[in-house]
């Protein structure tokens, strides 16, 4: 049983390690090159639509629940365990699902490392409309988590949609059959 799990788990674990390493490498590069709240435009042709700005995030997404690091540390561990357990229930052929679980796991690990070592998460990616509004700063781990959750939702919806259509058609046919009984 453990061997079957490991055969399935290698892909999401490899994705998680890759995502966490890329996240940590990018955050360390930002911390080495930019002071807190310092920013720069890596591509001048984009102007201020996209730039890098080093900010600490003591909360969750968008800075909600600031100074709840212990809560987020525990939550990250629980999410990681839940993902590792859920891999057991995924079929080996569902590679996209395994990759997406790995990305979510890697993102959780990347932000966990920051919280455990720094007490906050390093955010640095900033997108927006100059002079109007900007999306809150985020990082590679946040992007991995967000993309994986969105794609997991779409994937789940796509897989469930035909089943729902079949079930609705069956129920509709049964209702017509019952209605026909009263048309004698």
mmCIF file of C-alpha atoms in Angstrom:
data_model
loop_
_atom_site.group_PDB
_atom_site.id
_atom_site.type_symbol
_atom_site.label_atom_id
_atom_site.label_comp_id
_atom_site.label_asym_id
_atom_site.label_seq_id
_atom_site.Cartn_x
_atom_site.Cartn_y
_atom_site.Cartn_z
ATOM 1 C CA UNK A 1 0.000 0.000 0.000
ATOM 2 C CA UNK A 2 2.836 2.410 0.827
ATOM 3 C CA UNK A 3 4.535 1.522 -2.450
ATOM 4 C CA UNK A 4 1.348 2.359 -4.432
ATOM 5 C CA UNK A 5 1.098 5.675 -2.570
ATOM 6 C CA UNK A 6 4.721 6.534 -3.359
ATOM 7 C CA UNK A 7 4.185 5.721 -7.045
ATOM 8 C CA UNK A 8 1.329 8.258 -7.103
ATOM 9 C CA UNK A 9 2.976 10.766 -4.778
ATOM 10 C CA UNK A 10 6.224 11.312 -6.668
ATOM 11 C CA UNK A 11 4.646 13.738 -9.176
ATOM 12 C CA UNK A 12 2.886 16.049 -6.696
ATOM 13 C CA UNK A 13 5.858 15.914 -4.333
ATOM 14 C CA UNK A 14 8.240 16.828 -7.178
ATOM 15 C CA UNK A 15 5.935 19.720 -8.143
ATOM 16 C CA UNK A 16 5.737 20.834 -4.512
ATOM 17 C CA UNK A 17 9.512 20.780 -4.078
ATOM 18 C CA UNK A 18 10.006 22.698 -7.335
ATOM 19 C CA UNK A 19 7.390 25.318 -6.395
ATOM 20 C CA UNK A 20 8.751 25.731 -2.855
ATOM 21 C CA UNK A 21 12.356 26.046 -4.100
ATOM 22 C CA UNK A 22 11.394 28.592 -6.764
ATOM 23 C CA UNK A 23 9.396 30.522 -4.170
ATOM 24 C CA UNK A 24 12.221 30.557 -1.638
ATOM 25 C CA UNK A 25 14.828 31.431 -4.266
ATOM 26 C CA UNK A 26 12.752 34.380 -5.540
ATOM 27 C CA UNK A 27 12.046 35.671 -2.031
ATOM 28 C CA UNK A 28 15.705 35.424 -1.051
ATOM 29 C CA UNK A 29 16.712 37.274 -4.226
ATOM 30 C CA UNK A 30 14.286 40.082 -3.363
ATOM 31 C CA UNK A 31 15.449 40.257 0.268
ATOM 32 C CA UNK A 32 19.097 40.415 -0.912
ATOM 33 C CA UNK A 33 18.501 43.129 -3.507
ATOM 34 C CA UNK A 34 15.744 45.358 -2.110
ATOM 35 C CA UNK A 35 15.249 46.994 1.250
ATOM 36 C CA UNK A 36 11.798 46.754 2.811
ATOM 37 C CA UNK A 37 9.290 48.838 0.842
ATOM 38 C CA UNK A 38 11.825 49.481 -1.900
ATOM 39 C CA UNK A 39 10.732 48.692 -5.439
ATOM 40 C CA UNK A 40 11.861 48.773 -9.037
ATOM 41 C CA UNK A 41 10.533 48.182 -12.546
ATOM 42 C CA UNK A 42 12.223 45.163 -14.126
ATOM 43 C CA UNK A 43 10.853 46.019 -17.581
ATOM 44 C CA UNK A 44 10.527 49.722 -18.291
ATOM 45 C CA UNK A 45 8.214 49.087 -21.271
ATOM 46 C CA UNK A 46 5.547 47.893 -18.779
ATOM 47 C CA UNK A 47 5.816 51.097 -16.796
ATOM 48 C CA UNK A 48 4.211 50.808 -13.399
ATOM 49 C CA UNK A 49 1.730 48.111 -14.484
ATOM 50 C CA UNK A 50 4.100 45.526 -13.031
ATOM 51 C CA UNK A 51 6.958 46.042 -10.684
ATOM 52 C CA UNK A 52 8.739 44.423 -7.796
ATOM 53 C CA UNK A 53 8.245 45.864 -4.325
ATOM 54 C CA UNK A 54 9.592 44.187 -1.186
ATOM 55 C CA UNK A 55 6.932 44.157 1.546
ATOM 56 C CA UNK A 56 6.412 41.972 4.609
ATOM 57 C CA UNK A 57 3.023 40.317 5.026
ATOM 58 C CA UNK A 58 2.191 39.421 8.612
ATOM 59 C CA UNK A 59 -1.269 38.186 7.682
ATOM 60 C CA UNK A 60 -2.846 35.937 5.108
ATOM 61 C CA UNK A 61 -3.844 36.864 1.573
ATOM 62 C CA UNK A 62 -4.107 40.624 1.136
ATOM 63 C CA UNK A 63 -2.767 41.073 4.678
ATOM 64 C CA UNK A 64 -5.966 39.926 6.411
ATOM 65 C CA UNK A 65 -5.616 38.687 9.990
ATOM 66 C CA UNK A 66 -2.276 40.376 10.671
ATOM 67 C CA UNK A 67 -0.070 38.991 13.437
ATOM 68 C CA UNK A 68 -1.697 35.557 13.423
ATOM 69 C CA UNK A 69 1.494 33.714 12.462
ATOM 70 C CA UNK A 70 0.933 30.755 14.777
ATOM 71 C CA UNK A 71 -2.546 30.246 13.338
ATOM 72 C CA UNK A 72 -1.142 30.321 9.794
ATOM 73 C CA UNK A 73 1.708 27.972 10.690
ATOM 74 C CA UNK A 74 -0.761 25.419 12.034
ATOM 75 C CA UNK A 75 -3.132 25.955 9.108
ATOM 76 C CA UNK A 76 -0.287 25.441 6.608
ATOM 77 C CA UNK A 77 0.650 22.167 8.297
ATOM 78 C CA UNK A 78 -2.964 20.988 8.249
ATOM 79 C CA UNK A 79 -3.339 21.899 4.580
ATOM 80 C CA UNK A 80 -0.096 20.070 3.741
ATOM 81 C CA UNK A 81 -1.270 16.947 5.588
ATOM 82 C CA UNK A 82 -4.697 17.133 3.914
ATOM 83 C CA UNK A 83 -3.082 17.365 0.478
ATOM 84 C CA UNK A 84 -0.724 14.465 1.206
ATOM 85 C CA UNK A 85 -3.655 12.332 2.399
ATOM 86 C CA UNK A 86 -5.828 13.306 -0.575
ATOM 87 C CA UNK A 87 -3.163 12.053 -2.986
ATOM 88 C CA UNK A 88 -4.091 8.536 -1.851
ATOM 89 C CA UNK A 89 -7.583 8.983 -3.335
ATOM 90 C CA UNK A 90 -6.445 10.279 -6.726
ATOM 91 C CA UNK A 91 -6.042 7.857 -9.619
ATOM 92 C CA UNK A 92 -2.574 7.682 -11.198
ATOM 93 C CA UNK A 93 -4.052 8.693 -14.570
ATOM 94 C CA UNK A 94 -5.232 12.015 -13.113
ATOM 95 C CA UNK A 95 -1.839 13.656 -13.616
ATOM 96 C CA UNK A 96 -3.184 17.205 -13.896
ATOM 97 C CA UNK A 97 -4.934 16.802 -10.553
ATOM 98 C CA UNK A 98 -1.720 15.470 -9.005
ATOM 99 C CA UNK A 99 0.274 18.405 -10.417
ATOM 100 C CA UNK A 100 -2.253 20.926 -9.081
ATOM 101 C CA UNK A 101 -2.181 19.320 -5.635
ATOM 102 C CA UNK A 102 1.604 19.546 -5.775
ATOM 103 C CA UNK A 103 1.506 23.246 -6.643
ATOM 104 C CA UNK A 104 -0.839 23.950 -3.731
ATOM 105 C CA UNK A 105 1.399 21.924 -1.424
ATOM 106 C CA UNK A 106 4.510 23.743 -2.651
ATOM 107 C CA UNK A 107 2.868 27.117 -2.089
ATOM 108 C CA UNK A 108 1.837 26.157 1.430
ATOM 109 C CA UNK A 109 5.369 24.953 2.171
ATOM 110 C CA UNK A 110 6.959 28.095 0.714
ATOM 111 C CA UNK A 111 4.891 30.450 2.860
ATOM 112 C CA UNK A 112 5.288 28.136 5.884
ATOM 113 C CA UNK A 113 9.078 28.444 5.612
ATOM 114 C CA UNK A 114 8.840 32.257 5.649
ATOM 115 C CA UNK A 115 6.499 32.322 8.634
ATOM 116 C CA UNK A 116 8.606 29.826 10.589
ATOM 117 C CA UNK A 117 11.931 31.563 9.912
ATOM 118 C CA UNK A 118 11.015 35.246 9.560
ATOM 119 C CA UNK A 119 7.653 35.577 11.304
ATOM 120 C CA UNK A 120 6.117 36.998 8.120
ATOM 121 C CA UNK A 121 5.827 36.211 4.416
ATOM 122 C CA UNK A 122 7.907 38.122 1.870
ATOM 123 C CA UNK A 123 5.682 39.546 -0.873
ATOM 124 C CA UNK A 124 7.110 41.322 -3.900
ATOM 125 C CA UNK A 125 5.022 40.960 -7.071
ATOM 126 C CA UNK A 126 2.861 44.013 -7.726
ATOM 127 C CA UNK A 127 0.376 44.482 -10.590
ATOM 128 C CA UNK A 128 -2.062 47.261 -11.209
ATOM 129 C CA UNK A 129 -3.224 50.307 -13.073
ATOM 130 C CA UNK A 130 -0.864 53.206 -12.378
ATOM 131 C CA UNK A 131 -2.545 56.009 -10.484
ATOM 132 C CA UNK A 132 -5.704 53.927 -10.003
ATOM 133 C CA UNK A 133 -5.409 50.668 -8.125
ATOM 134 C CA UNK A 134 -3.009 47.844 -7.459
ATOM 135 C CA UNK A 135 -3.577 44.232 -6.563
ATOM 136 C CA UNK A 136 -2.030 43.545 -3.145
ATOM 137 C CA UNK A 137 1.557 42.350 -3.377
ATOM 138 C CA UNK A 138 2.023 38.594 -3.536
ATOM 139 C CA UNK A 139 4.721 35.996 -4.166
ATOM 140 C CA UNK A 140 5.382 32.779 -6.102
ATOM 141 C CA UNK A 141 3.845 30.606 -3.350
ATOM 142 C CA UNK A 142 0.658 32.686 -3.403
ATOM 143 C CA UNK A 143 0.520 32.396 -7.203
ATOM 144 C CA UNK A 144 0.952 28.592 -7.014
ATOM 145 C CA UNK A 145 -1.829 28.284 -4.451
ATOM 146 C CA UNK A 146 -4.197 30.601 -6.323
ATOM 147 C CA UNK A 147 -3.646 29.058 -9.752
ATOM 148 C CA UNK A 148 -3.959 25.524 -8.392
ATOM 149 C CA UNK A 149 -7.189 26.280 -6.505
ATOM 150 C CA UNK A 150 -8.756 27.978 -9.542
ATOM 151 C CA UNK A 151 -7.767 25.136 -11.870
ATOM 152 C CA UNK A 152 -8.831 22.495 -9.328
ATOM 153 C CA UNK A 153 -12.232 24.173 -9.136
ATOM 154 C CA UNK A 154 -12.568 24.232 -12.929
ATOM 155 C CA UNK A 155 -11.356 20.634 -13.210
ATOM 156 C CA UNK A 156 -13.808 19.457 -10.563
ATOM 157 C CA UNK A 157 -16.637 21.370 -12.207
ATOM 158 C CA UNK A 158 -15.782 19.911 -15.622
ATOM 159 C CA UNK A 159 -15.688 16.372 -14.274
ATOM 160 C CA UNK A 160 -18.928 16.760 -12.325
ATOM 161 C CA UNK A 161 -20.880 18.556 -15.056
ATOM 162 C CA UNK A 162 -21.485 15.499 -17.302
ATOM 163 C CA UNK A 163 -22.567 13.452 -14.290
ATOM 164 C CA UNK A 164 -25.035 16.146 -13.320
ATOM 165 C CA UNK A 165 -26.373 16.302 -16.899
ATOM 166 C CA UNK A 166 -26.795 12.513 -16.988
ATOM 167 C CA UNK A 167 -28.527 12.535 -13.610
ATOM 168 C CA UNK A 168 -30.855 15.347 -14.696
ATOM 169 C CA UNK A 169 -31.703 13.537 -17.938
ATOM 170 C CA UNK A 170 -32.459 10.333 -16.030
ATOM 171 C CA UNK A 171 -34.655 12.181 -13.535
ATOM 172 C CA UNK A 172 -36.453 13.975 -16.376
ATOM 173 C CA UNK A 173 -37.104 10.658 -18.181
ATOM 174 C CA UNK A 174 -38.445 9.099 -14.963
ATOM 175 C CA UNK A 175 -40.739 12.084 -14.411
ATOM 176 C CA UNK A 176 -42.097 11.746 -17.955
ATOM 177 C CA UNK A 177 -42.664 8.013 -17.408
ATOM 178 C CA UNK A 178 -44.596 8.710 -14.216
ATOM 179 C CA UNK A 179 -46.586 11.450 -15.906
ATOM 180 C CA UNK A 180 -47.476 9.000 -18.689
ATOM 181 C CA UNK A 181 -49.147 6.735 -16.139
ATOM 182 C CA UNK A 182 -51.765 9.384 -15.527
ATOM 183 C CA UNK A 183 -52.517 9.865 -19.249
ATOM 184 C CA UNK A 184 -54.274 6.517 -19.674
#
